[in-house]
Amino acid sequence: MNTLRHNDVSAAKLRDALVDTLLANSMITSPEVERAFRTVPRHLFVADGTPLEVTYNIDNSVAIKRGPDGVIISSTSAAYIQARMIEQAGLTAGMSVLEIGSGGFNAALLAEIVGPDGRVVSVDIDPDVTDRAREVLEQTGYGNRVDVVLADAENPLPGLHEPFDAILVTVGAWDLAPAWLTHLVEGGTIVVPLRMNGVTRVIGFRREDDHLVSTSSEVAGFVSMQGDGARDERVFLLPDRNGYHVKLRFEGDVPAGLDQLDGVLATERTEAWSGVTIKHGVSFADLHLWLAVFLPGFCKLAVDEGTDLAAERKGWFPFGAVHGDSFAYLAVRPLPEGGGSEFGARAYGAHGDDAATALVEQIQAWDRHGRDREPTFTYWPTGSDRPEFGKDTAVLVKTHGVATISWPRAASAAR
């Protein structure tokens, strides 16, 4: 708990300003969620010493716990995504809700919305996190309104016999555990940050018979799930001439023959440009998702300081693909007179031209058939009566089922 209680008047002003911004940006759309955000003192739930300006900034998450390597493994999420996820869940007074991933603040918001006749259970695998959540909830007056449970939510939770109206998953999940659906009523909603080949969308799913259909989606990132539901990336290191590395990160299947990339960064770099442009300040997050599901050999990139790519960081994005003995990555170049940027690809390898062309073709396909069109998501658990998926539907095979993504009038002809 943050023992720097600050000036109550200052905290209240910043909290109201945050809520006003969330309302203005349509991140809060219901009076129930507005009231909860104006009521619960976020600054009493974050880590000691966190400044008020950080606590009540719309985009700031605040670390709760870090691993031995310094990586955040639990946090209080940014206010905007907490608001959006609660709105996605469609909570009202009297509902029961299960939160997977504890922290305290989000559970208190849920308790305010469902009220005294509702039910909130918050579960986490880490005893440090659950102990802290119980402490801050007790100290802020929510101790008797939230049940905090220490367990791995990948498995059925003992003692929870009545299903929940809604489930909010507040950690990045590679798959949906069968136990979650066991705990969800027919017609209920589960909101989950689902990782799809390394790209995350916070999806609101409604349960319909034997499968789940999306009702909403948001762009956000989350710390990864721990325990039985964890899914690690595989990382392949490409050394450059100075001994630094470009890291290719694969969440799905790793392409065969990665040894062909040995020494690839010593080859001449090539590039290709798509003719697809975008104005400054406009989101193109769905391009990342399109590439993740339609571009063969897709991977995410990370680079050491000292590499050529690090020196050019403003001209590329950390998404690319392996293409045989070559690899390409998403790049941009400025348009004249500040008119925005053009998407393209830069590539290394003996067949870098082919790798860059393959990426550019998918940029163009997204522009024709996916741009400014909201994708829909479906999840089919193992054993469900799945239909035949059309060639315009991206199919991602998971451990416990299949996730599909469709864009209206998706681009079969372009692929």
GROMACS .gro file of C-alpha atoms in nm:
model
  415
    1MET     CA    1   0.000   0.000   0.000
    2ASN     CA    2   0.122   0.349  -0.073
    3THR     CA    3   0.191   0.499   0.269
    4LEU     CA    4   0.246   0.840   0.108
    5ARG     CA    5  -0.123   0.929   0.141
    6HIS     CA    6  -0.056   1.269  -0.012
    7ASN     CA    7  -0.288   1.564   0.018
    8ASP     CA    8  -0.641   1.426  -0.012
    9VAL     CA    9  -0.755   1.732  -0.203
   10SER     CA   10  -0.475   1.695  -0.459
   11ALA     CA   11  -0.549   1.326  -0.504
   12ALA     CA   12  -0.921   1.389  -0.549
   13LYS     CA   13  -0.856   1.658  -0.810
   14LEU     CA   14  -0.622   1.437  -1.008
   15ARG     CA   15  -0.862   1.144  -0.981
   16ASP     CA   16  -1.150   1.354  -1.113
   17ALA     CA   17  -0.930   1.488  -1.394
   18LEU     CA   18  -0.839   1.131  -1.490
   19VAL     CA   19  -1.204   1.029  -1.500
   20ASP     CA   20  -1.293   1.336  -1.705
   21THR     CA   21  -1.027   1.233  -1.959
   22LEU     CA   22  -1.151   0.874  -1.966
   23LEU     CA   23  -1.503   1.001  -2.031
   24ALA     CA   24  -1.391   1.244  -2.301
   25ASN     CA   25  -1.206   0.963  -2.482
   26SER     CA   26  -1.503   0.723  -2.448
   27MET     CA   27  -1.296   0.486  -2.239
   28ILE     CA   28  -1.563   0.515  -1.973
   29THR     CA   29  -1.915   0.500  -2.116
   30SER     CA   30  -2.141   0.405  -1.825
   31PRO     CA   31  -2.234   0.589  -1.503
   32GLU     CA   32  -2.152   0.279  -1.294
   33VAL     CA   33  -1.792   0.269  -1.410
   34GLU     CA   34  -1.758   0.647  -1.378
   35ARG     CA   35  -1.877   0.637  -1.018
   36ALA     CA   36  -1.637   0.356  -0.932
   37PHE     CA   37  -1.337   0.540  -1.076
   38ARG     CA   38  -1.431   0.859  -0.892
   39THR     CA   39  -1.475   0.666  -0.566
   40VAL     CA   40  -1.183   0.422  -0.534
   41PRO     CA   41  -0.854   0.595  -0.430
   42ARG     CA   42  -0.607   0.451  -0.682
   43HIS     CA   43  -0.312   0.615  -0.505
   44LEU     CA   44  -0.368   0.399  -0.195
   45PHE     CA   45  -0.324   0.078  -0.398
   46VAL     CA   46  -0.001   0.148  -0.589
   47ALA     CA   47   0.357   0.097  -0.473
   48ASP     CA   48   0.511   0.312  -0.201
   49GLY     CA   49   0.650   0.639  -0.327
   50THR     CA   50   0.461   0.643  -0.657
   51PRO     CA   51   0.397   1.011  -0.742
   52LEU     CA   52   0.036   1.120  -0.777
   53GLU     CA   53   0.102   1.241  -1.131
   54VAL     CA   54   0.214   0.891  -1.229
   55THR     CA   55  -0.065   0.718  -1.039
   56TYR     CA   56  -0.337   0.921  -1.207
   57ASN     CA   57  -0.188   0.936  -1.555
   58ILE     CA   58  -0.419   0.768  -1.804
   59ASP     CA   59  -0.144   0.555  -1.965
   60ASN     CA   60   0.076   0.457  -1.669
   61SER     CA   61   0.089   0.107  -1.527
   62VAL     CA   62   0.263   0.076  -1.190
   63ALA     CA   63   0.477  -0.225  -1.100
   64ILE     CA   64   0.371  -0.435  -0.801
   65LYS     CA   65   0.642  -0.702  -0.822
   66ARG     CA   66   0.950  -0.768  -1.034
   67GLY     CA   67   1.130  -1.094  -1.098
   68PRO     CA   68   1.500  -1.155  -1.022
   69ASP     CA   69   1.587  -1.019  -1.368
   70GLY     CA   70   1.396  -0.696  -1.303
   71VAL     CA   71   1.110  -0.782  -1.540
   72ILE     CA   72   0.766  -0.680  -1.412
   73ILE     CA   73   0.560  -0.988  -1.322
   74SER     CA   74   0.267  -0.808  -1.154
   75SER     CA   75   0.139  -0.454  -1.193
   76THR     CA   76  -0.152  -0.217  -1.150
   77SER     CA   77  -0.264  -0.177  -1.510
   78ALA     CA   78  -0.299   0.159  -1.682
   79ALA     CA   79  -0.628   0.328  -1.597
   80TYR     CA   80  -0.750   0.339  -1.956
   81ILE     CA   81  -0.738  -0.037  -2.006
   82GLN     CA   82  -0.888  -0.108  -1.664
   83ALA     CA   83  -1.181   0.115  -1.759
   84ARG     CA   84  -1.219  -0.043  -2.101
   85MET     CA   85  -1.206  -0.400  -1.968
   86ILE     CA   86  -1.473  -0.330  -1.708
   87GLU     CA   87  -1.690  -0.168  -1.974
   88GLN     CA   88  -1.630  -0.468  -2.201
   89ALA     CA   89  -1.754  -0.698  -1.924
   90GLY     CA   90  -2.089  -0.515  -1.906
   91LEU     CA   91  -2.111  -0.538  -1.528
   92THR     CA   92  -2.416  -0.421  -1.334
   93ALA     CA   93  -2.526  -0.428  -0.970
   94GLY     CA   94  -2.577  -0.773  -0.824
   95MET     CA   95  -2.353  -0.959  -1.069
   96SER     CA   96  -2.082  -1.208  -0.977
   97VAL     CA   97  -1.737  -1.156  -1.127
   98LEU     CA   98  -1.411  -1.351  -1.119
   99GLU     CA   99  -1.084  -1.161  -1.159
  100ILE     CA  100  -0.782  -1.366  -1.269
  101GLY     CA  101  -0.470  -1.175  -1.168
  102SER     CA  102  -0.483  -0.980  -0.842
  103GLY     CA  103  -0.360  -0.641  -0.738
  104GLY     CA  104  -0.633  -0.487  -0.531
  105PHE     CA  105  -0.737  -0.172  -0.714
  106ASN     CA  106  -0.920  -0.338  -1.001
  107ALA     CA  107  -1.102  -0.569  -0.759
  108ALA     CA  108  -1.214  -0.267  -0.557
  109LEU     CA  109  -1.354  -0.108  -0.875
  110LEU     CA  110  -1.544  -0.429  -0.949
  111ALA     CA  111  -1.682  -0.436  -0.593
  112GLU     CA  112  -1.808  -0.078  -0.629
  113ILE     CA  113  -1.991  -0.166  -0.952
  114VAL     CA  114  -2.157  -0.493  -0.850
  115GLY     CA  115  -2.244  -0.352  -0.509
  116PRO     CA  116  -2.328  -0.527  -0.182
  117ASP     CA  117  -2.551  -0.782  -0.352
  118GLY     CA  118  -2.280  -0.879  -0.600
  119ARG     CA  119  -1.979  -1.105  -0.562
  120VAL     CA  120  -1.612  -1.046  -0.646
  121VAL     CA  121  -1.345  -1.316  -0.630
  122SER     CA  122  -0.985  -1.228  -0.720
  123VAL     CA  123  -0.733  -1.508  -0.776
  124ASP     CA  124  -0.357  -1.503  -0.826
  125ILE     CA  125  -0.081  -1.766  -0.834
  126ASP     CA  126   0.171  -1.555  -0.638
  127PRO     CA  127   0.136  -1.547  -0.256
  128ASP     CA  128   0.320  -1.213  -0.238
  129VAL     CA  129   0.057  -1.063  -0.469
  130THR     CA  130  -0.244  -1.213  -0.288
  131ASP     CA  131  -0.108  -1.115   0.054
  132ARG     CA  132  -0.059  -0.759  -0.063
  133ALA     CA  133  -0.402  -0.749  -0.230
  134ARG     CA  134  -0.572  -0.861   0.092
  135GLU     CA  135  -0.380  -0.598   0.289
  136VAL     CA  136  -0.463  -0.301   0.065
  137LEU     CA  137  -0.826  -0.409   0.025
  138GLU     CA  138  -0.863  -0.434   0.403
  139GLN     CA  139  -0.696  -0.100   0.463
  140THR     CA  140  -0.918   0.077   0.208
  141GLY     CA  141  -1.244  -0.072   0.331
  142TYR     CA  142  -1.294  -0.344   0.068
  143GLY     CA  143  -1.169  -0.640   0.267
  144ASN     CA  144  -1.517  -0.784   0.324
  145ARG     CA  145  -1.629  -0.715  -0.035
  146VAL     CA  146  -1.361  -0.911  -0.225
  147ASP     CA  147  -1.253  -1.270  -0.171
  148VAL     CA  148  -0.882  -1.307  -0.259
  149VAL     CA  149  -0.779  -1.663  -0.346
  150LEU     CA  150  -0.426  -1.804  -0.386
  151ALA     CA  151  -0.439  -2.056  -0.674
  152ASP     CA  152  -0.332  -2.125  -1.031
  153ALA     CA  153  -0.647  -2.026  -1.222
  154GLU     CA  154  -0.547  -2.249  -1.511
  155ASN     CA  155  -0.712  -2.523  -1.303
  156PRO     CA  156  -1.066  -2.535  -1.158
  157LEU     CA  157  -1.084  -2.326  -0.842
  158PRO     CA  158  -1.184  -2.522  -0.533
  159GLY     CA  159  -1.495  -2.416  -0.346
  160LEU     CA  160  -1.637  -2.205  -0.631
  161HIS     CA  161  -1.952  -2.398  -0.712
  162GLU     CA  162  -2.166  -2.120  -0.859
  163PRO     CA  163  -2.059  -1.996  -1.203
  164PHE     CA  164  -1.984  -1.627  -1.258
  165ASP     CA  165  -2.165  -1.377  -1.476
  166ALA     CA  166  -1.832  -1.238  -1.596
  167ILE     CA  167  -1.461  -1.317  -1.583
  168LEU     CA  168  -1.186  -1.056  -1.623
  169VAL     CA  169  -0.838  -1.189  -1.700
  170THR     CA  170  -0.580  -0.924  -1.617
  171VAL     CA  171  -0.269  -1.109  -1.740
  172GLY     CA  172  -0.161  -1.189  -2.094
  173ALA     CA  173  -0.299  -1.531  -2.191
  174TRP     CA  174  -0.187  -1.747  -2.481
  175ASP     CA  175  -0.498  -1.965  -2.451
  176LEU     CA  176  -0.829  -1.986  -2.265
  177ALA     CA  177  -0.821  -2.245  -1.991
  178PRO     CA  178  -1.113  -2.490  -1.990
  179ALA     CA  179  -1.155  -2.410  -1.618
  180TRP     CA  180  -1.253  -2.053  -1.707
  181LEU     CA  181  -1.543  -2.171  -1.917
  182THR     CA  182  -1.646  -2.406  -1.638
  183HIS     CA  183  -1.672  -2.102  -1.411
  184LEU     CA  184  -1.870  -1.893  -1.664
  185VAL     CA  185  -2.249  -1.894  -1.694
  186GLU     CA  186  -2.419  -1.956  -2.029
  187GLY     CA  187  -2.439  -1.617  -2.200
  188GLY     CA  188  -2.170  -1.478  -1.969
  189THR     CA  189  -1.879  -1.258  -2.075
  190ILE     CA  190  -1.507  -1.319  -2.041
  191VAL     CA  191  -1.261  -1.036  -2.110
  192VAL     CA  192  -0.912  -1.163  -2.183
  193PRO     CA  193  -0.584  -1.020  -2.320
  194LEU     CA  194  -0.532  -1.293  -2.579
  195ARG     CA  195  -0.189  -1.333  -2.738
  196MET     CA  196  -0.208  -1.426  -3.104
  197ASN     CA  197   0.135  -1.505  -3.246
  198GLY     CA  198   0.290  -1.241  -3.025
  199VAL     CA  199   0.028  -0.967  -3.077
  200THR     CA  200  -0.222  -0.905  -2.797
  201ARG     CA  201  -0.583  -0.792  -2.812
  202VAL     CA  202  -0.804  -0.749  -2.508
  203ILE     CA  203  -1.114  -0.927  -2.633
  204GLY     CA  204  -1.458  -0.930  -2.479
  205PHE     CA  205  -1.608  -1.272  -2.556
  206ARG     CA  206  -1.971  -1.370  -2.501
  207ARG     CA  207  -2.044  -1.735  -2.443
  208GLU     CA  208  -2.278  -1.874  -2.709
  209ASP     CA  209  -2.360  -2.246  -2.675
  210ASP     CA  210  -2.029  -2.433  -2.718
  211HIS     CA  211  -1.808  -2.143  -2.827
  212LEU     CA  212  -1.722  -1.776  -2.765
  213VAL     CA  213  -1.793  -1.481  -2.995
  214SER     CA  214  -1.625  -1.142  -2.961
  215THR     CA  215  -1.829  -0.837  -2.870
  216SER     CA  216  -1.539  -0.590  -2.846
  217SER     CA  217  -1.161  -0.562  -2.862
  218GLU     CA  218  -0.898  -0.319  -2.742
  219VAL     CA  219  -0.525  -0.274  -2.799
  220ALA     CA  220  -0.311  -0.319  -2.487
  221GLY     CA  221  -0.018  -0.513  -2.348
  222PHE     CA  222  -0.006  -0.715  -2.025
  223VAL     CA  223   0.247  -0.906  -1.819
  224SER     CA  224   0.244  -1.272  -1.918
  225MET     CA  225   0.061  -1.542  -1.733
  226GLN     CA  226   0.254  -1.764  -1.493
  227GLY     CA  227   0.196  -2.124  -1.394
  228ASP     CA  228   0.042  -2.399  -1.603
  229GLY     CA  229  -0.095  -2.148  -1.855
  230ALA     CA  230   0.241  -1.987  -1.929
  231ARG     CA  231   0.372  -1.990  -2.285
  232ASP     CA  232   0.732  -1.887  -2.341
  233GLU     CA  233   0.869  -1.732  -2.655
  234ARG     CA  234   1.160  -1.891  -2.839
  235VAL     CA  235   1.439  -1.648  -2.919
  236PHE     CA  236   1.693  -1.683  -3.202
  237LEU     CA  237   2.000  -1.458  -3.190
  238LEU     CA  238   2.151  -1.304  -3.503
  239PRO     CA  239   2.501  -1.167  -3.432
  240ASP     CA  240   2.622  -0.862  -3.622
  241ARG     CA  241   2.978  -0.775  -3.717
  242ASN     CA  242   3.041  -0.606  -3.379
  243GLY     CA  243   2.915  -0.893  -3.164
  244TYR     CA  244   2.577  -0.735  -3.087
  245HIS     CA  245   2.255  -0.919  -3.159
  246VAL     CA  246   1.922  -0.885  -3.330
  247LYS     CA  247   1.675  -1.115  -3.154
  248LEU     CA  248   1.399  -1.292  -3.347
  249ARG     CA  249   1.119  -1.383  -3.106
  250PHE     CA  250   0.874  -1.657  -3.202
  251GLU     CA  251   0.560  -1.738  -3.007
  252GLY     CA  252   0.419  -1.989  -3.254
  253ASP     CA  253   0.594  -2.243  -3.472
  254VAL     CA  254   0.958  -2.167  -3.547
  255PRO     CA  255   1.044  -2.186  -3.918
  256ALA     CA  256   1.265  -2.475  -4.019
  257GLY     CA  257   1.625  -2.407  -4.120
  258LEU     CA  258   1.699  -2.104  -3.904
  259ASP     CA  259   2.067  -2.200  -3.928
  260GLN     CA  260   2.052  -2.055  -4.281
  261LEU     CA  261   2.045  -1.711  -4.117
  262ASP     CA  262   2.397  -1.746  -3.979
  263GLY     CA  263   2.590  -1.438  -4.089
  264VAL     CA  264   2.283  -1.281  -4.248
  265LEU     CA  265   2.347  -0.938  -4.093
  266ALA     CA  266   2.674  -0.919  -4.287
  267THR     CA  267   2.485  -0.921  -4.618
  268GLU     CA  268   2.376  -0.610  -4.801
  269ARG     CA  269   2.043  -0.476  -4.681
  270THR     CA  270   1.763  -0.439  -4.933
  271GLU     CA  271   1.429  -0.265  -4.909
  272ALA     CA  272   1.091  -0.242  -5.079
  273TRP     CA  273   0.811   0.012  -5.039
  274SER     CA  274   0.439  -0.050  -5.052
  275GLY     CA  275   0.284   0.279  -5.159
  276VAL     CA  276   0.061   0.243  -4.849
  277THR     CA  277   0.075   0.558  -4.638
  278ILE     CA  278  -0.054   0.678  -4.304
  279LYS     CA  279  -0.086   1.018  -4.142
  280HIS     CA  280   0.095   1.103  -3.822
  281GLY     CA  281  -0.092   1.013  -3.505
  282VAL     CA  282  -0.316   0.751  -3.666
  283SER     CA  283  -0.309   0.402  -3.518
  284PHE     CA  284  -0.214   0.110  -3.739
  285ALA     CA  285  -0.221  -0.156  -3.467
  286ASP     CA  286  -0.440  -0.380  -3.681
  287LEU     CA  287  -0.161  -0.400  -3.938
  288HIS     CA  288   0.048  -0.572  -3.671
  289LEU     CA  289  -0.231  -0.822  -3.610
  290TRP     CA  290  -0.278  -0.880  -3.984
  291LEU     CA  291   0.092  -0.955  -4.027
  292ALA     CA  292   0.091  -1.184  -3.723
  293VAL     CA  293  -0.177  -1.409  -3.868
  294PHE     CA  294  -0.122  -1.387  -4.245
  295LEU     CA  295   0.256  -1.341  -4.290
  296PRO     CA  296   0.446  -1.674  -4.297
  297GLY     CA  297   0.747  -1.686  -4.065
  298PHE     CA  298   0.619  -1.395  -3.856
  299CYS     CA  299   0.827  -1.294  -3.556
  300LYS     CA  300   0.887  -1.000  -3.327
  301LEU     CA  301   1.225  -0.827  -3.316
  302ALA     CA  302   1.435  -0.692  -3.032
  303VAL     CA  303   1.779  -0.541  -3.079
  304ASP     CA  304   2.087  -0.473  -2.869
  305GLU     CA  305   2.211  -0.119  -2.838
  306GLY     CA  306   2.502  -0.087  -3.078
  307THR     CA  307   2.336  -0.263  -3.370
  308ASP     CA  308   2.256  -0.078  -3.690
  309LEU     CA  309   1.886  -0.129  -3.622
  310ALA     CA  310   1.913   0.033  -3.281
  311ALA     CA  311   2.066   0.341  -3.441
  312GLU     CA  312   1.771   0.358  -3.682
  313ARG     CA  313   1.501   0.289  -3.424
  314LYS     CA  314   1.258   0.558  -3.544
  315GLY     CA  315   1.243   0.409  -3.892
  316TRP     CA  316   1.112   0.060  -3.817
  317PHE     CA  317   0.878  -0.140  -3.598
  318PRO     CA  318   0.954  -0.467  -3.414
  319PHE     CA  319   0.762  -0.698  -3.647
  320GLY     CA  320   0.910  -0.908  -3.924
  321ALA     CA  321   0.933  -1.250  -4.084
  322VAL     CA  322   1.185  -1.519  -4.171
  323HIS     CA  323   1.185  -1.617  -4.538
  324GLY     CA  324   1.422  -1.909  -4.592
  325ASP     CA  325   1.777  -1.777  -4.569
  326SER     CA  326   1.662  -1.415  -4.527
  327PHE     CA  327   1.447  -1.203  -4.301
  328ALA     CA  328   1.257  -0.876  -4.338
  329TYR     CA  329   1.108  -0.629  -4.093
  330LEU     CA  330   0.840  -0.360  -4.105
  331ALA     CA  331   0.981  -0.016  -4.186
  332VAL     CA  332   0.853   0.336  -4.252
  333ARG     CA  333   0.991   0.636  -4.431
  334PRO     CA  334   0.865   0.994  -4.409
  335LEU     CA  335   0.655   1.152  -4.679
  336PRO     CA  336   0.748   1.496  -4.812
  337GLU     CA  337   0.640   1.804  -4.623
  338GLY     CA  338   0.535   1.619  -4.311
  339GLY     CA  339   0.253   1.437  -4.485
  340GLY     CA  340   0.292   1.119  -4.282
  341SER     CA  341   0.482   0.799  -4.355
  342GLU     CA  342   0.494   0.517  -4.608
  343PHE     CA  343   0.509   0.153  -4.500
  344GLY     CA  344   0.769  -0.080  -4.642
  345ALA     CA  345   1.016  -0.353  -4.557
  346ARG     CA  346   1.390  -0.379  -4.510
  347ALA     CA  347   1.561  -0.714  -4.537
  348TYR     CA  348   1.887  -0.902  -4.501
  349GLY     CA  349   1.997  -1.220  -4.672
  350ALA     CA  350   2.070  -1.372  -5.010
  351HIS     CA  351   1.700  -1.357  -5.094
  352GLY     CA  352   1.624  -1.036  -4.906
  353ASP     CA  353   1.432  -0.899  -5.204
  354ASP     CA  354   1.189  -1.190  -5.180
  355ALA     CA  355   1.151  -1.149  -4.804
  356ALA     CA  356   1.083  -0.776  -4.838
  357THR     CA  357   0.836  -0.834  -5.120
  358ALA     CA  358   0.641  -1.091  -4.919
  359LEU     CA  359   0.603  -0.845  -4.632
  360VAL     CA  360   0.507  -0.558  -4.863
  361GLU     CA  361   0.240  -0.772  -5.030
  362GLN     CA  362   0.076  -0.828  -4.692
  363ILE     CA  363   0.091  -0.456  -4.612
  364GLN     CA  364  -0.093  -0.394  -4.939
  365ALA     CA  365  -0.342  -0.673  -4.864
  366TRP     CA  366  -0.417  -0.517  -4.525
  367ASP     CA  367  -0.466  -0.178  -4.691
  368ARG     CA  368  -0.717  -0.322  -4.938
  369HIS     CA  369  -0.907  -0.559  -4.716
  370GLY     CA  370  -0.836  -0.500  -4.348
  371ARG     CA  371  -0.771  -0.133  -4.297
  372ASP     CA  372  -1.038   0.058  -4.100
  373ARG     CA  373  -1.239  -0.264  -4.062
  374GLU     CA  374  -1.293  -0.404  -3.716
  375PRO     CA  375  -1.185  -0.769  -3.696
  376THR     CA  376  -1.402  -1.021  -3.515
  377PHE     CA  377  -1.274  -1.306  -3.302
  378THR     CA  378  -1.417  -1.645  -3.217
  379TYR     CA  379  -1.290  -1.912  -2.982
  380TRP     CA  380  -1.383  -2.278  -3.030
  381PRO     CA  381  -1.290  -2.501  -2.734
  382THR     CA  382  -1.172  -2.853  -2.801
  383GLY     CA  383  -1.479  -3.071  -2.853
  384SER     CA  384  -1.701  -2.791  -2.983
  385ASP     CA  385  -1.888  -2.831  -3.311
  386ARG     CA  386  -1.662  -2.623  -3.534
  387PRO     CA  387  -1.773  -2.516  -3.879
  388GLU     CA  388  -1.558  -2.530  -4.190
  389PHE     CA  389  -1.343  -2.217  -4.179
  390GLY     CA  390  -1.322  -2.020  -4.501
  391LYS     CA  391  -0.993  -1.918  -4.656
  392ASP     CA  392  -1.058  -1.559  -4.546
  393THR     CA  393  -1.049  -1.662  -4.178
  394ALA     CA  394  -0.721  -1.678  -3.989
  395VAL     CA  395  -0.708  -1.991  -3.772
  396LEU     CA  396  -0.477  -2.011  -3.470
  397VAL     CA  397  -0.447  -2.352  -3.309
  398LYS     CA  398  -0.416  -2.333  -2.932
  399THR     CA  399  -0.369  -2.598  -2.664
  400HIS     CA  400  -0.733  -2.609  -2.557
  401GLY     CA  401  -0.907  -2.497  -2.873
  402VAL     CA  402  -0.892  -2.281  -3.184
  403ALA     CA  403  -0.907  -1.901  -3.211
  404THR     CA  404  -1.022  -1.744  -3.537
  405ILE     CA  405  -0.995  -1.390  -3.670
  406SER     CA  406  -1.202  -1.247  -3.953
  407TRP     CA  407  -1.206  -0.911  -4.121
  408PRO     CA  408  -1.515  -0.808  -4.316
  409ARG     CA  409  -1.457  -0.912  -4.677
  410ALA     CA  410  -1.114  -1.049  -4.590
  411ALA     CA  411  -0.852  -1.066  -4.858
  412SER     CA  412  -0.836  -1.415  -5.001
  413ALA     CA  413  -0.751  -1.290  -5.347
  414ALA     CA  414  -0.454  -1.094  -5.218
  415ARG     CA  415  -0.282  -1.384  -5.048
   0.00000   0.00000   0.00000
